[in-house]
């Protein structure tokens, strides 16, 4: 542990606590918030594990559309990284452009998810059809709601592209949601 | 970012609205939470009086109550389904909307910045949002009494199928849906508050305020916030699934083959046990979320009124950490009779026994902190000592419940009701009162009346123990909880009459709180003006004016040089040394 970290955690008798926290408050707050989201989905996960063992669990197929959606979401993470690099170099105009691209990909993902709901509906797989479909609708919905929150953040950044700190925070959240979606896919369709 | 020590003195908002209603000042928000908790406490307490009246005089006629609850009390006689709504809402309101509001929302907001030497919370706006989410959550809960079918009736634990099948009981219609919405908003509000507390404690401590120099109160609030942040989300997940079972035809909790009337319900394959696991994964940590801050407050009040350091400071902190960790893996002790494998039961029993160890260490440290002190028996101290005694009795009951073997007999009896009221009702209530009597001068700049305070303490103590100790014995006799009336049970006839003195004592307990309410408002205007540091205490908040101004510290934020428990340090003139006093060469700072 570095000296600086030591001061932040503050055990020992350093006279400097409170002067220079190593992790800035907003980032720290975001981490704790993400921990609560992890616990939320841990709750859902244990529900899946329990419910999956019962006889009426009938696996629903993985739609090709979901693969495309996943690609779109991953692409948006890549473009967000581009935003971060540009923001660090204070190239505001380009930051705006790539932010817009990222947001567009985010919207496309959400639209794709709704499209997936529609395709399942056409296949006769409704929310109440069987536990697997119930979980799919609910978990993709909860994930989508979190992503919509991220889109609000992107909107804020579009208005204030100069805020590097905010860009970084939003990027962390966005990547987290990308990872979360991959996890959900694996939980629901692979293992 | 500006640091706490260098922050310019913030400008105080001048409009009434920004200053007292939509304030971002942590002190105002803390007091808002306390007042809200008091209001919800009065409501929840009155519900308890109705429950007790029914238990003592089952099916008696209370015609004047019909006007307030035309459905539930139609003809003046309490309906069984209304009784279920009463116990459900009493528990829900007390746990989440009274104790959580008061201890975390109230004391958490008021004390954290003041005791760590900050000017406000890390995210003041989020803090305001937290309170203004808590208000609609409370209103939704209260409103649920007046919708069709009445308030939720599946217990504060909301076990399905009762909570999942809207036809199962009238309260399971709109009442249960509102319960879920109210809880969801509560959790959102708690999350916003909890994030603030955790980040503030980590990042905004004054110069010199190391983690080891934090008052134990702050440690307990910090740990409780982390516990709550991690434990509430699984309940959110559970509640979302419950909502879908109720309204959208999914079957997470509902098995096949359930009939309503002679109609088969269309659910299949679910299991109610899933809810129990998810609920208690939150439920057990939640009881510690409430307990720990109460113990922290007591731990910080003891040295002030014994004029000596607390005993076993480090050991207490380690034990708090151990309790927090262990509390996440003992939830199964609420489910011994759910048909779980005896091996799993044994795991939970061992975990539960393990958690009694750090609990006992804290209890012993509290008692040892009294040893050899020059005790000043002021009202905060009386309540602090009362808290310790209730913690001991409640913990003793917990040992019987924690062993699966004895719990199979005791589960769902009044023994459990007695146990958890000592803990979640007694320790937290007494700790809260100890804190209120102690910090009232800092909050409002006036002293509470000592004489009224002492009467309040003794009546509360007598009323409380009469009610809840007796309930232990009723439970040993086999009296089940949540039953509407016991007139038809022959095995209970020898002792069912004990419910009458219990109810009378409960009325006394309730009435005694009026003394406090009166004292609270009367002293606000008529109490003697408080000095800066009326109790001769060492922690930072007593260095600020009473009440502290916006921004707390004027021009210069405090700088900390020692731990919070320097009482009776040899070679000093006063018998206490505030945390801001620099170490002199003859003594070692801690
Ligand atoms: C010595 C430590 C403790 C042990 C061993 C213990 C054990 C237990 C057990 C086994 C039960 C379940 C009984 C049953 O339903 O059959 C229980 C219930 C309960 N305990 Fe504790 N407990 C302890 C401390 C606490 C503390 C510190 C609190 C709160 C501040 C608390 C609050 C509760 C509540 C609220 C319930 C009942 C919930 C309900 O069923 O409605 N307990 N306890
Ligand atoms: Cu428990």
Coordinates of N, CA, C and O in Angstrom, one line a residue, chain A residues 7-26 28-33 35-37 39-44 46-48 50-51 54 56 127-129 131 134-135 138 142, chain B residues 1 3-5 122-123 191 195 198-199 202-213 219 226 229-230 233-234 236-237 240-241 244 248-252 268-271 274 278 281 328 560-561 589-590:
Chain A
X7 N -2.5 7.3 4.1 CA -3.1 8.5 4.7 C -4.6 8.5 4.5 O -5.3 8.9 5.4
X8 N -5.0 8.1 3.3 CA -6.4 8.2 3.1 C -7.2 7.3 4.0 O -8.2 7.6 4.6
X9 N -6.7 6.0 4.2 CA -7.4 5.1 5.1 C -7.2 5.6 6.5 O -8.1 5.5 7.3
X10 N -6.1 6.2 6.7 CA -6.0 7.1 7.9 C -5.7 6.3 9.2 O -5.7 6.9 10.3
X11 N -5.4 5.0 9.2 CA -4.9 4.4 10.4 C -3.6 5.0 10.7 O -2.9 5.4 9.8
X12 N -3.2 5.0 12.0 CA -1.9 5.6 12.3 C -2.1 7.1 12.6 O -3.3 7.5 12.6
X13 N -1.1 7.8 12.8 CA -1.2 9.1 13.4 C -0.9 10.2 12.4 O -0.4 11.2 12.8
X14 N -1.1 10.0 11.1 CA -0.8 11.0 10.2 C -1.6 12.3 10.5 O -2.8 12.2 10.8
X15 N -0.9 13.4 10.4 CA -1.6 14.7 10.7 C -2.3 15.2 9.4 O -2.7 16.4 9.4
X16 N -2.3 14.4 8.3 CA -2.7 15.0 7.1 C -4.0 14.5 6.6 O -4.4 14.8 5.5
X17 N -4.7 13.7 7.3 CA -6.0 13.2 6.8 C -6.9 14.4 6.6 O -6.8 15.4 7.2
X18 N -7.8 14.2 5.6 CA -8.7 15.3 5.3 C -8.1 16.3 4.4 O -8.9 17.1 3.8
X19 N -6.9 16.3 4.1 CA -6.3 17.3 3.2 C -6.3 16.8 1.8 O -6.7 17.6 0.9
X20 N -6.0 15.6 1.5 CA -5.9 15.2 0.1 C -6.4 13.8 0.0 O -5.6 12.8 0.0
X21 N -7.7 13.6 0.0 CA -8.2 12.2 -0.2 C -7.7 11.6 -1.5 O -7.7 12.3 -2.5
X22 N -7.3 10.3 -1.4 CA -6.8 9.7 -2.6 C -7.8 9.5 -3.7 O -7.6 9.7 -4.9
X23 N -9.0 9.1 -3.3 CA -10.1 8.9 -4.2 C -11.1 10.0 -4.1 O -11.5 10.3 -3.0
X24 N -11.4 10.7 -5.2 CA -12.2 11.8 -5.0 C -13.7 11.4 -4.6 O -14.1 10.2 -4.9
X25 N -14.4 12.2 -4.0 CA -15.7 11.8 -3.4 C -16.6 11.3 -4.4 O -17.3 10.3 -4.1
X26 N -16.7 11.9 -5.5 CA -17.7 11.4 -6.5 C -17.4 10.0 -7.0 O -18.2 9.2 -7.1
X28 N -15.7 7.7 -5.3 CA -15.9 6.8 -4.2 C -17.4 6.6 -4.1 O -17.9 5.4 -3.9
X29 N -18.2 7.6 -4.2 CA -19.7 7.5 -4.2 C -20.1 6.5 -5.3 O -21.0 5.6 -5.1
X30 N -19.6 6.7 -6.5 CA -20.0 5.8 -7.6 C -19.6 4.4 -7.3 O -20.4 3.5 -7.5
X31 N -18.4 4.1 -6.7 CA -18.1 2.8 -6.4 C -19.1 2.1 -5.5 O -19.5 1.0 -5.7
X32 N -19.4 2.9 -4.4 CA -20.4 2.3 -3.5 C -21.7 2.1 -4.2 O -22.4 1.1 -3.9
X33 N -22.1 3.0 -5.0 CA -23.4 2.8 -5.7 C -23.3 1.6 -6.6 O -24.2 0.8 -6.6
X35 N -21.6 -1.0 -6.1 CA -21.7 -2.1 -5.2 C -23.1 -2.5 -4.9 O -23.5 -3.6 -4.8
X36 N -24.0 -1.4 -4.7 CA -25.4 -1.7 -4.4 C -26.0 -2.4 -5.7 O -26.9 -3.3 -5.5
X37 N -25.6 -1.9 -6.9 CA -26.2 -2.6 -8.1 C -25.7 -4.0 -8.2 O -26.5 -4.9 -8.5
X39 N -25.1 -5.9 -5.7 CA -26.0 -6.7 -4.8 C -27.4 -6.9 -5.3 O -28.0 -7.9 -5.0
X40 N -27.9 -5.9 -6.0 CA -29.2 -6.1 -6.6 C -29.3 -7.3 -7.5 O -30.1 -8.1 -7.4
X41 N -28.2 -7.3 -8.4 CA -28.2 -8.4 -9.3 C -27.8 -9.7 -8.7 O -28.1 -10.8 -9.2
X42 N -27.1 -9.7 -7.6 CA -26.8 -10.9 -6.8 C -28.1 -11.5 -6.3 O -28.3 -12.7 -6.3
X43 N -29.0 -10.6 -5.8 CA -30.3 -11.0 -5.4 C -31.0 -11.7 -6.5 O -31.5 -12.9 -6.4
X44 N -31.0 -11.1 -7.7 CA -31.7 -11.7 -8.8 C -31.0 -13.1 -9.2 O -31.7 -14.1 -9.5
X46 N -29.5 -15.2 -7.3 CA -29.8 -16.3 -6.4 C -31.2 -16.8 -6.7 O -31.6 -17.9 -6.6
X47 N -32.1 -15.8 -7.1 CA -33.5 -16.2 -7.5 C -33.4 -17.1 -8.7 O -34.1 -18.1 -8.8
X48 N -32.6 -16.8 -9.7 CA -32.5 -17.6 -10.9 C -32.0 -19.0 -10.5 O -32.6 -20.0 -10.9
X50 N -32.2 -20.6 -7.7 CA -33.3 -21.4 -7.0 C -34.3 -21.8 -8.0 O -34.7 -23.0 -8.1
X51 N -34.8 -20.9 -8.8 CA -36.0 -21.1 -9.6 C -35.7 -22.1 -10.8 O -36.5 -22.8 -11.3
X54 N -36.5 -26.0 -10.8 CA -37.9 -26.6 -10.8 C -38.3 -27.1 -12.2 O -37.7 -26.6 -13.2
X56 N -40.7 -26.7 -14.2 CA -41.4 -25.9 -15.2 C -40.5 -24.9 -15.9 O -40.9 -24.1 -16.7
X127 N -44.1 -12.7 -20.6 CA -43.5 -12.6 -19.3 C -44.0 -13.7 -18.4 O -43.2 -14.3 -17.6
X128 N -45.3 -14.1 -18.5 CA -45.8 -15.1 -17.6 C -45.7 -16.5 -18.1 O -46.1 -17.4 -17.5
X129 N -45.0 -16.7 -19.3 CA -45.0 -18.0 -19.9 C -44.3 -19.0 -19.1 O -44.8 -20.1 -18.7
X131 N -40.7 -19.4 -16.1 CA -39.7 -18.6 -15.3 C -38.6 -18.1 -16.1 O -38.1 -17.0 -15.9
X134 N -39.8 -15.0 -17.8 CA -40.1 -14.0 -16.8 C -38.8 -13.3 -16.4 O -38.7 -12.1 -16.4
X135 N -37.8 -14.1 -16.1 CA -36.5 -13.5 -15.8 C -35.9 -12.7 -16.9 O -35.4 -11.6 -16.7
X138 N -37.8 -9.3 -17.0 CA -37.5 -8.5 -15.9 C -36.1 -8.0 -15.8 O -35.8 -6.8 -15.6
X142 N -34.7 -4.2 -16.0 CA -34.0 -3.5 -14.9 C -32.7 -3.0 -15.4 O -32.2 -1.9 -15.1
Chain B
X1 N -11.0 19.9 -6.4 CA -12.1 20.0 -5.4 C -11.7 20.7 -4.1 O -10.6 20.5 -3.7
X3 N -11.3 21.4 -0.3 CA -11.2 20.5 0.9 C -11.9 21.1 2.0 O -12.1 22.3 2.1
X4 N -12.3 20.2 3.0 CA -13.1 20.7 4.1 C -12.4 21.8 4.9 O -12.9 22.8 5.2
X5 N -11.1 21.6 5.1 CA -10.4 22.6 5.9 C -10.2 23.9 5.2 O -10.0 24.9 5.9
X122 N -20.8 15.1 2.0 CA -20.1 15.1 0.7 C -21.0 15.6 -0.4 O -20.6 16.3 -1.3
X123 N -22.3 15.2 -0.4 CA -23.2 15.5 -1.4 C -24.4 16.1 -0.8 O -25.5 15.4 -0.7
X191 N -30.5 4.6 0.2 CA -29.2 4.5 -0.6 C -28.6 5.8 -0.7 O -27.4 6.0 -0.6
X195 N -24.9 6.4 0.9 CA -23.7 6.8 0.1 C -23.1 8.0 0.6 O -21.8 8.1 0.8
X198 N -21.1 7.3 4.0 CA -19.9 6.5 3.8 C -18.8 7.4 3.2 O -17.7 7.5 3.7
X199 N -19.2 8.1 2.2 CA -18.2 9.0 1.5 C -17.7 10.1 2.4 O -16.5 10.4 2.5
X202 N -15.3 8.8 4.9 CA -14.0 8.5 4.4 C -13.2 9.8 3.9 O -12.0 9.9 4.1
X203 N -13.9 10.7 3.4 CA -13.2 11.8 2.6 C -13.2 13.2 3.3 O -12.3 14.0 3.0
X204 N -14.1 13.4 4.2 CA -14.2 14.8 4.7 C -13.7 15.0 6.1 O -14.1 16.0 6.8
X205 N -13.0 14.1 6.7 CA -12.5 14.2 8.0 C -11.6 15.4 8.2 O -10.8 15.7 7.3
X206 N -11.7 16.1 9.3 CA -10.8 17.2 9.6 C -9.4 16.8 9.7 O -9.1 15.6 9.8
X207 N -8.5 17.8 9.6 CA -7.1 17.5 9.7 C -6.8 16.8 11.0 O -7.3 17.3 12.1
X208 N -6.1 15.7 11.0 CA -5.8 15.0 12.2 C -6.8 14.0 12.7 O -6.5 13.2 13.6
X209 N -8.0 14.0 12.0 CA -9.0 13.0 12.4 C -8.8 11.7 11.7 O -9.3 11.5 10.7
X210 N -7.9 10.9 12.3 CA -7.7 9.6 11.7 C -8.9 8.7 12.0 O -9.7 9.0 12.8
X211 N -9.0 7.6 11.3 CA -10.1 6.7 11.5 C -10.1 6.2 13.0 O -11.2 6.1 13.6
X212 N -9.0 6.0 13.5 CA -9.0 5.5 14.9 C -9.4 6.6 15.9 O -9.6 6.3 17.1
X213 N -9.4 7.8 15.5 CA -9.8 8.9 16.4 C -11.3 9.2 16.2 O -11.7 10.2 16.8
X219 N -18.2 5.4 13.9 CA -17.8 4.1 13.4 C -19.1 3.3 13.2 O -19.2 2.6 12.2
X226 N -22.8 0.9 5.4 CA -22.3 -0.1 4.5 C -23.1 -1.3 4.5 O -23.5 -1.8 3.4
X229 N -26.3 -0.5 2.7 CA -26.2 -0.4 1.3 C -26.1 -1.8 0.6 O -26.6 -2.0 -0.5
X230 N -25.4 -2.7 1.3 CA -25.2 -4.0 0.6 C -26.4 -4.9 0.8 O -26.7 -5.8 0.1
X233 N -30.4 -4.0 -1.4 CA -30.7 -4.3 -2.8 C -31.3 -5.7 -3.1 O -32.2 -5.8 -3.9
X234 N -30.8 -6.7 -2.4 CA -31.5 -8.0 -2.6 C -33.0 -8.0 -2.3 O -33.8 -8.6 -2.9
X236 N -34.8 -5.3 -2.7 CA -35.4 -4.7 -3.9 C -35.6 -5.7 -4.9 O -36.7 -5.7 -5.5
X237 N -34.6 -6.5 -5.2 CA -34.8 -7.6 -6.2 C -36.0 -8.4 -5.9 O -36.9 -8.7 -6.7
X240 N -39.3 -6.6 -6.5 CA -39.6 -6.5 -7.9 C -40.3 -7.8 -8.4 O -41.3 -7.8 -9.0
X241 N -39.7 -8.9 -8.0 CA -40.2 -10.2 -8.4 C -41.6 -10.4 -7.8 O -42.5 -10.9 -8.4
X244 N -44.2 -8.6 -9.8 CA -44.6 -9.3 -11.0 C -45.4 -10.5 -10.7 O -46.4 -10.8 -11.5
X248 N -48.5 -9.5 -12.8 CA -48.2 -9.8 -14.2 C -48.1 -11.3 -14.4 O -47.5 -11.8 -15.4
X249 N -48.6 -12.1 -13.5 CA -48.7 -13.5 -13.8 C -47.5 -14.4 -13.7 O -47.5 -15.5 -14.1
X250 N -46.4 -13.9 -13.3 CA -45.2 -14.7 -13.1 C -45.3 -15.6 -11.9 O -46.3 -15.4 -11.1
X251 N -44.5 -16.6 -11.8 CA -44.6 -17.5 -10.6 C -43.2 -17.7 -10.0 O -42.6 -18.8 -10.1
X252 N -42.7 -16.6 -9.3 CA -41.4 -16.8 -8.6 C -41.7 -17.5 -7.3 O -40.9 -18.3 -6.8
X268 N -47.4 -21.7 -11.1 CA -46.8 -23.1 -10.9 C -45.3 -22.9 -10.7 O -44.7 -22.0 -11.3
X269 N -44.8 -23.9 -9.9 CA -43.3 -24.0 -9.9 C -42.6 -23.1 -9.0 O -41.4 -23.3 -8.7
X270 N -43.2 -22.0 -8.5 CA -42.5 -21.1 -7.6 C -42.3 -21.7 -6.2 O -42.9 -22.7 -5.8
X271 N -41.5 -21.0 -5.4 CA -41.4 -21.4 -4.0 C -41.4 -20.2 -3.1 O -40.6 -19.3 -3.2
X274 N -38.1 -18.9 -1.5 CA -37.2 -18.0 -2.1 C -37.3 -16.6 -1.5 O -36.3 -15.9 -1.2
X278 N -34.4 -14.3 0.5 CA -34.1 -13.0 0.1 C -34.4 -11.9 1.2 O -33.7 -11.0 1.4
X281 N -32.0 -12.2 4.1 CA -30.7 -11.8 3.8 C -30.6 -10.3 4.0 O -29.5 -9.8 4.5
X328 N -24.1 -11.1 7.8 CA -24.5 -11.4 6.4 C -24.7 -12.9 6.2 O -25.2 -13.3 5.2
X560 N -7.6 18.1 14.7 CA -7.7 17.1 15.8 C -6.4 16.6 16.2 O -5.5 16.4 15.4
X561 N -6.2 16.5 17.5 CA -4.9 16.0 18.0 C -5.0 14.8 18.9 O -3.9 14.3 19.3
X589 N -0.3 11.6 22.9 CA -1.7 11.6 22.3 C -2.0 10.2 21.8 O -1.1 9.5 21.5
X590 N -3.3 9.9 21.7 CA -3.6 8.6 21.2 C -4.2 8.7 19.8 O -4.9 9.6 19.5

